[in-house]
PDB file of N, CA and C in Angstrom:
ATOM      1  N   UNK A  24     133.287 -17.560 -48.276  1.00 83.00           N
ATOM      2  CA  UNK A  24     132.317 -16.486 -48.145  1.00 83.00           C
ATOM      3  C   UNK A  24     131.056 -16.973 -47.418  1.00 83.00           C
ATOM      4  N   UNK A  25     130.524 -18.114 -47.818  1.00 86.00           N
ATOM      5  CA  UNK A  25     129.332 -18.654 -47.159  1.00 86.00           C
ATOM      6  C   UNK A  25     129.608 -18.990 -45.704  1.00 86.00           C
ATOM      7  N   UNK A  26     130.788 -19.525 -45.445  1.00 93.00           N
ATOM      8  CA  UNK A  26     131.137 -19.883 -44.076  1.00 93.00           C
ATOM      9  C   UNK A  26     131.204 -18.645 -43.188  1.00 93.00           C
ATOM     10  N   UNK A  27     131.666 -17.535 -43.721  1.00 95.00           N
ATOM     11  CA  UNK A  27     131.734 -16.285 -42.939  1.00 95.00           C
ATOM     12  C   UNK A  27     130.340 -15.821 -42.539  1.00 95.00           C
ATOM     13  N   UNK A  28     129.382 -15.975 -43.431  1.00 94.00           N
ATOM     14  CA  UNK A  28     127.998 -15.587 -43.121  1.00 94.00           C
ATOM     15  C   UNK A  28     127.494 -16.400 -41.933  1.00 94.00           C
ATOM     16  N   UNK A  29     127.756 -17.700 -41.963  1.00 95.00           N
ATOM     17  CA  UNK A  29     127.320 -18.571 -40.864  1.00 95.00           C
ATOM     18  C   UNK A  29     128.025 -18.210 -39.567  1.00 95.00           C
ATOM     19  N   UNK A  30     129.321 -17.928 -39.658  1.00 96.00           N
ATOM     20  CA  UNK A  30     130.091 -17.551 -38.474  1.00 96.00           C
ATOM     21  C   UNK A  30     129.597 -16.218 -37.911  1.00 96.00           C
ATOM     22  N   UNK A  31     129.403 -15.243 -38.785  1.00 96.00           N
ATOM     23  CA  UNK A  31     128.963 -13.909 -38.337  1.00 96.00           C
ATOM     24  C   UNK A  31     127.584 -13.947 -37.692  1.00 96.00           C
ATOM     25  N   UNK A  32     126.765 -14.897 -38.111  1.00 95.00           N
ATOM     26  CA  UNK A  32     125.427 -15.041 -37.527  1.00 95.00           C
ATOM     27  C   UNK A  32     125.462 -15.812 -36.211  1.00 95.00           C
ATOM     28  N   UNK A  33     126.610 -16.394 -35.891  1.00 96.00           N
ATOM     29  CA  UNK A  33     126.738 -17.136 -34.646  1.00 96.00           C
ATOM     30  C   UNK A  33     126.430 -18.614 -34.772  1.00 96.00           C
ATOM     31  N   UNK A  34     126.278 -19.094 -36.006  1.00 96.00           N
ATOM     32  CA  UNK A  34     125.905 -20.484 -36.201  1.00 96.00           C
ATOM     33  C   UNK A  34     127.046 -21.428 -36.511  1.00 96.00           C
ATOM     34  N   UNK A  35     128.250 -20.890 -36.615  1.00 95.00           N
ATOM     35  CA  UNK A  35     129.381 -21.743 -36.977  1.00 95.00           C
ATOM     36  C   UNK A  35     130.676 -21.132 -36.469  1.00 95.00           C
ATOM     37  N   UNK A  36     131.697 -21.970 -36.440  1.00 94.00           N
ATOM     38  CA  UNK A  36     133.042 -21.498 -36.141  1.00 94.00           C
ATOM     39  C   UNK A  36     133.876 -21.761 -37.381  1.00 94.00           C
ATOM     40  N   UNK A  37     134.478 -20.736 -37.911  1.00 93.00           N
ATOM     41  CA  UNK A  37     135.273 -20.857 -39.122  1.00 93.00           C
ATOM     42  C   UNK A  37     136.676 -21.332 -38.787  1.00 93.00           C
ATOM     43  N   UNK A  38     137.100 -22.388 -39.447  1.00 92.00           N
ATOM     44  CA  UNK A  38     138.450 -22.922 -39.291  1.00 92.00           C
ATOM     45  C   UNK A  38     139.148 -22.799 -40.637  1.00 92.00           C
ATOM     46  N   UNK A  39     140.144 -21.961 -40.694  1.00 90.00           N
ATOM     47  CA  UNK A  39     140.847 -21.743 -41.952  1.00 90.00           C
ATOM     48  C   UNK A  39     141.837 -22.869 -42.215  1.00 90.00           C
ATOM     49  N   UNK A  40     141.879 -23.283 -43.464  1.00 90.00           N
ATOM     50  CA  UNK A  40     142.786 -24.349 -43.866  1.00 90.00           C
ATOM     51  C   UNK A  40     144.218 -23.967 -43.524  1.00 90.00           C
ATOM     52  N   UNK A  41     144.926 -24.875 -42.929  1.00 91.00           N
ATOM     53  CA  UNK A  41     146.308 -24.626 -42.559  1.00 91.00           C
ATOM     54  C   UNK A  41     146.480 -24.022 -41.176  1.00 91.00           C
ATOM     55  N   UNK A  42     145.375 -23.622 -40.541  1.00 91.00           N
ATOM     56  CA  UNK A  42     145.457 -23.006 -39.217  1.00 91.00           C
ATOM     57  C   UNK A  42     144.967 -23.931 -38.114  1.00 91.00           C
ATOM     58  N   UNK A  43     144.732 -25.203 -38.456  1.00 91.00           N
ATOM     59  CA  UNK A  43     144.319 -26.165 -37.449  1.00 91.00           C
ATOM     60  C   UNK A  43     144.828 -27.545 -37.854  1.00 91.00           C
ATOM     61  N   UNK A  44     144.856 -28.428 -36.885  1.00 93.00           N
ATOM     62  CA  UNK A  44     145.235 -29.808 -37.158  1.00 93.00           C
ATOM     63  C   UNK A  44     144.215 -30.718 -36.472  1.00 93.00           C
ATOM     64  N   UNK A  45     144.402 -32.012 -36.581  1.00 94.00           N
ATOM     65  CA  UNK A  45     143.436 -32.955 -36.020  1.00 94.00           C
ATOM     66  C   UNK A  45     143.264 -32.758 -34.519  1.00 94.00           C
ATOM     67  N   UNK A  46     144.353 -32.491 -33.825  1.00 95.00           N
ATOM     68  CA  UNK A  46     144.283 -32.328 -32.367  1.00 95.00           C
ATOM     69  C   UNK A  46     143.484 -31.079 -31.992  1.00 95.00           C
ATOM     70  N   UNK A  47     143.767 -29.953 -32.639  1.00 94.00           N
ATOM     71  CA  UNK A  47     143.040 -28.721 -32.299  1.00 94.00           C
ATOM     72  C   UNK A  47     141.577 -28.814 -32.726  1.00 94.00           C
ATOM     73  N   UNK A  48     141.303 -29.510 -33.827  1.00 94.00           N
ATOM     74  CA  UNK A  48     139.921 -29.713 -34.254  1.00 94.00           C
ATOM     75  C   UNK A  48     139.159 -30.533 -33.223  1.00 94.00           C
ATOM     76  N   UNK A  49     139.778 -31.593 -32.746  1.00 96.00           N
ATOM     77  CA  UNK A  49     139.153 -32.421 -31.716  1.00 96.00           C
ATOM     78  C   UNK A  49     138.896 -31.609 -30.449  1.00 96.00           C
ATOM     79  N   UNK A  50     139.843 -30.776 -30.062  1.00 95.00           N
ATOM     80  CA  UNK A  50     139.661 -29.922 -28.883  1.00 95.00           C
ATOM     81  C   UNK A  50     138.496 -28.965 -29.078  1.00 95.00           C
ATOM     82  N   UNK A  51     138.385 -28.377 -30.262  1.00 94.00           N
ATOM     83  CA  UNK A  51     137.262 -27.469 -30.555  1.00 94.00           C
ATOM     84  C   UNK A  51     135.929 -28.206 -30.467  1.00 94.00           C
ATOM     85  N   UNK A  52     135.882 -29.399 -31.020  1.00 95.00           N
ATOM     86  CA  UNK A  52     134.640 -30.183 -31.002  1.00 95.00           C
ATOM     87  C   UNK A  52     134.263 -30.559 -29.567  1.00 95.00           C
ATOM     88  N   UNK A  53     135.233 -31.017 -28.798  1.00 97.00           N
ATOM     89  CA  UNK A  53     134.958 -31.377 -27.400  1.00 97.00           C
ATOM     90  C   UNK A  53     134.465 -30.172 -26.603  1.00 97.00           C
ATOM     91  N   UNK A  54     135.092 -29.018 -26.821  1.00 96.00           N
ATOM     92  CA  UNK A  54     134.681 -27.799 -26.109  1.00 96.00           C
ATOM     93  C   UNK A  54     133.258 -27.420 -26.473  1.00 96.00           C
ATOM     94  N   UNK A  55     132.928 -27.520 -27.731  1.00 95.00           N
ATOM     95  CA  UNK A  55     131.580 -27.177 -28.168  1.00 95.00           C
ATOM     96  C   UNK A  55     130.557 -28.151 -27.587  1.00 95.00           C
ATOM     97  N   UNK A  56     130.857 -29.427 -27.637  1.00 96.00           N
ATOM     98  CA  UNK A  56     129.931 -30.422 -27.110  1.00 96.00           C
ATOM     99  C   UNK A  56     129.757 -30.295 -25.595  1.00 96.00           C
ATOM    100  N   UNK A  57     130.750 -29.763 -24.909  1.00 97.00           N
ATOM    101  CA  UNK A  57     130.667 -29.579 -23.458  1.00 97.00           C
ATOM    102  C   UNK A  57     129.913 -28.310 -23.077  1.00 97.00           C
ATOM    103  N   UNK A  58     129.665 -27.436 -24.039  1.00 97.00           N
ATOM    104  CA  UNK A  58     129.008 -26.153 -23.767  1.00 97.00           C
ATOM    105  C   UNK A  58     127.612 -26.163 -24.392  1.00 97.00           C
ATOM    106  N   UNK A  59     126.662 -26.701 -23.661  1.00 97.00           N
ATOM    107  CA  UNK A  59     125.297 -26.847 -24.182  1.00 97.00           C
ATOM    108  C   UNK A  59     124.675 -25.510 -24.564  1.00 97.00           C
ATOM    109  N   UNK A  60     124.951 -24.470 -23.787  1.00 97.00           N
ATOM    110  CA  UNK A  60     124.372 -23.161 -24.078  1.00 97.00           C
ATOM    111  C   UNK A  60     124.888 -22.628 -25.415  1.00 97.00           C
ATOM    112  N   UNK A  61     126.185 -22.730 -25.625  1.00 97.00           N
ATOM    113  CA  UNK A  61     126.759 -22.262 -26.887  1.00 97.00           C
ATOM    114  C   UNK A  61     126.227 -23.082 -28.055  1.00 97.00           C
ATOM    115  N   UNK A  62     126.159 -24.387 -27.887  1.00 96.00           N
ATOM    116  CA  UNK A  62     125.648 -25.263 -28.936  1.00 96.00           C
ATOM    117  C   UNK A  62     124.194 -24.925 -29.253  1.00 96.00           C
ATOM    118  N   UNK A  63     123.404 -24.658 -28.224  1.00 97.00           N
ATOM    119  CA  UNK A  63     122.005 -24.280 -28.422  1.00 97.00           C
ATOM    120  C   UNK A  63     121.905 -22.945 -29.146  1.00 97.00           C
ATOM    121  N   UNK A  64     122.738 -21.984 -28.777  1.00 97.00           N
ATOM    122  CA  UNK A  64     122.730 -20.679 -29.448  1.00 97.00           C
ATOM    123  C   UNK A  64     123.133 -20.802 -30.910  1.00 97.00           C
ATOM    124  N   UNK A  65     124.117 -21.649 -31.181  1.00 97.00           N
ATOM    125  CA  UNK A  65     124.538 -21.860 -32.569  1.00 97.00           C
ATOM    126  C   UNK A  65     123.411 -22.515 -33.371  1.00 97.00           C
ATOM    127  N   UNK A  66     122.740 -23.463 -32.748  1.00 96.00           N
ATOM    128  CA  UNK A  66     121.626 -24.139 -33.403  1.00 96.00           C
ATOM    129  C   UNK A  66     120.508 -23.156 -33.734  1.00 96.00           C
ATOM    130  N   UNK A  67     120.178 -22.286 -32.797  1.00 97.00           N
ATOM    131  CA  UNK A  67     119.138 -21.274 -33.023  1.00 97.00           C
ATOM    132  C   UNK A  67     119.557 -20.318 -34.137  1.00 97.00           C
ATOM    133  N   UNK A  68     120.819 -19.927 -34.152  1.00 96.00           N
ATOM    134  CA  UNK A  68     121.313 -19.027 -35.191  1.00 96.00           C
ATOM    135  C   UNK A  68     121.186 -19.674 -36.569  1.00 96.00           C
ATOM    136  N   UNK A  69     121.501 -20.955 -36.663  1.00 95.00           N
ATOM    137  CA  UNK A  69     121.378 -21.650 -37.948  1.00 95.00           C
ATOM    138  C   UNK A  69     119.920 -21.738 -38.388  1.00 95.00           C
ATOM    139  N   UNK A  70     119.014 -21.993 -37.444  1.00 94.00           N
ATOM    140  CA  UNK A  70     117.589 -22.038 -37.799  1.00 94.00           C
ATOM    141  C   UNK A  70     117.113 -20.689 -38.304  1.00 94.00           C
ATOM    142  N   UNK A  71     117.628 -19.605 -37.715  1.00 94.00           N
ATOM    143  CA  UNK A  71     117.237 -18.268 -38.157  1.00 94.00           C
ATOM    144  C   UNK A  71     117.723 -17.966 -39.566  1.00 94.00           C
ATOM    145  N   UNK A  72     118.776 -18.626 -39.997  1.00 92.00           N
ATOM    146  CA  UNK A  72     119.303 -18.420 -41.345  1.00 92.00           C
ATOM    147  C   UNK A  72     118.597 -19.281 -42.386  1.00 92.00           C
ATOM    148  N   UNK A  73     117.849 -20.254 -41.946  1.00 91.00           N
ATOM    149  CA  UNK A  73     117.212 -21.182 -42.875  1.00 91.00           C
ATOM    150  C   UNK A  73     116.225 -20.465 -43.793  1.00 91.00           C
ATOM    151  N   UNK A  74     116.170 -20.930 -45.022  1.00 90.00           N
ATOM    152  CA  UNK A  74     115.201 -20.424 -45.990  1.00 90.00           C
ATOM    153  C   UNK A  74     114.219 -21.565 -46.264  1.00 90.00           C
ATOM    154  N   UNK A  75     113.000 -21.447 -45.711  1.00 89.00           N
ATOM    155  CA  UNK A  75     112.023 -22.526 -45.899  1.00 89.00           C
ATOM    156  C   UNK A  75     111.749 -22.787 -47.386  1.00 89.00           C
ATOM    157  N   UNK A  76     111.698 -24.045 -47.731  1.00 92.00           N
ATOM    158  CA  UNK A  76     111.397 -24.492 -49.092  1.00 92.00           C
ATOM    159  C   UNK A  76     112.382 -23.941 -50.128  1.00 92.00           C
ATOM    160  N   UNK A  77     113.617 -23.712 -49.719  1.00 93.00           N
ATOM    161  CA  UNK A  77     114.613 -23.145 -50.635  1.00 93.00           C
ATOM    162  C   UNK A  77     114.815 -24.033 -51.861  1.00 93.00           C
ATOM    163  N   UNK A  78     114.880 -25.320 -51.661  1.00 94.00           N
ATOM    164  CA  UNK A  78     115.080 -26.232 -52.784  1.00 94.00           C
ATOM    165  C   UNK A  78     113.936 -26.101 -53.788  1.00 94.00           C
ATOM    166  N   UNK A  79     112.732 -26.062 -53.291  1.00 95.00           N
ATOM    167  CA  UNK A  79     111.553 -25.917 -54.146  1.00 95.00           C
ATOM    168  C   UNK A  79     111.610 -24.597 -54.916  1.00 95.00           C
ATOM    169  N   UNK A  80     111.982 -23.538 -54.240  1.00 93.00           N
ATOM    170  CA  UNK A  80     112.061 -22.225 -54.887  1.00 93.00           C
ATOM    171  C   UNK A  80     113.134 -22.198 -55.963  1.00 93.00           C
ATOM    172  N   UNK A  81     114.274 -22.816 -55.689  1.00 95.00           N
ATOM    173  CA  UNK A  81     115.354 -22.878 -56.677  1.00 95.00           C
ATOM    174  C   UNK A  81     114.899 -23.661 -57.904  1.00 95.00           C
ATOM    175  N   UNK A  82     114.237 -24.781 -57.682  1.00 96.00           N
ATOM    176  CA  UNK A  82     113.739 -25.592 -58.803  1.00 96.00           C
ATOM    177  C   UNK A  82     112.732 -24.818 -59.648  1.00 96.00           C
ATOM    178  N   UNK A  83     111.860 -24.064 -59.011  1.00 95.00           N
ATOM    179  CA  UNK A  83     110.903 -23.241 -59.754  1.00 95.00           C
ATOM    180  C   UNK A  83     111.616 -22.245 -60.666  1.00 95.00           C
ATOM    181  N   UNK A  84     112.637 -21.598 -60.148  1.00 96.00           N
ATOM    182  CA  UNK A  84     113.405 -20.622 -60.946  1.00 96.00           C
ATOM    183  C   UNK A  84     114.061 -21.311 -62.128  1.00 96.00           C
ATOM    184  N   UNK A  85     114.666 -22.459 -61.889  1.00 96.00           N
ATOM    185  CA  UNK A  85     115.333 -23.200 -62.969  1.00 96.00           C
ATOM    186  C   UNK A  85     114.322 -23.609 -64.043  1.00 96.00           C
ATOM    187  N   UNK A  86     113.200 -24.144 -63.615  1.00 96.00           N
ATOM    188  CA  UNK A  86     112.188 -24.575 -64.570  1.00 96.00           C
ATOM    189  C   UNK A  86     111.636 -23.395 -65.388  1.00 96.00           C
ATOM    190  N   UNK A  87     111.490 -22.255 -64.766  1.00 95.00           N
ATOM    191  CA  UNK A  87     111.036 -21.065 -65.499  1.00 95.00           C
ATOM    192  C   UNK A  87     112.068 -20.647 -66.535  1.00 95.00           C
ATOM    193  N   UNK A  88     113.337 -20.769 -66.222  1.00 95.00           N
ATOM    194  CA  UNK A  88     114.394 -20.367 -67.141  1.00 95.00           C
ATOM    195  C   UNK A  88     114.513 -21.297 -68.338  1.00 95.00           C
ATOM    196  N   UNK A  89     114.168 -22.562 -68.170  1.00 94.00           N
ATOM    197  CA  UNK A  89     114.321 -23.492 -69.293  1.00 94.00           C
ATOM    198  C   UNK A  89     113.076 -23.577 -70.162  1.00 94.00           C
ATOM    199  N   UNK A  90     112.024 -22.923 -69.764  1.00 85.00           N
ATOM    200  CA  UNK A  90     110.779 -22.915 -70.603  1.00 85.00           C
ATOM    201  C   UNK A  90     110.929 -22.010 -71.782  1.00 85.00           C
TER     202      UNK A  90
END
């Protein structure tokens, strides 16, 4: 489910278990590394999904619950 969110946002490529092997994975990686524009777009998409200080916010919620 989380991987689909990343894929739908353009920040990842979803590889389903059993639908790829080492050779096809290597080909996908080489293709991505050769396509700077796509890699840059994926990087920007991932940054747009980031939640600043998420760890801090999660810890605050946990600490409030245990008080």
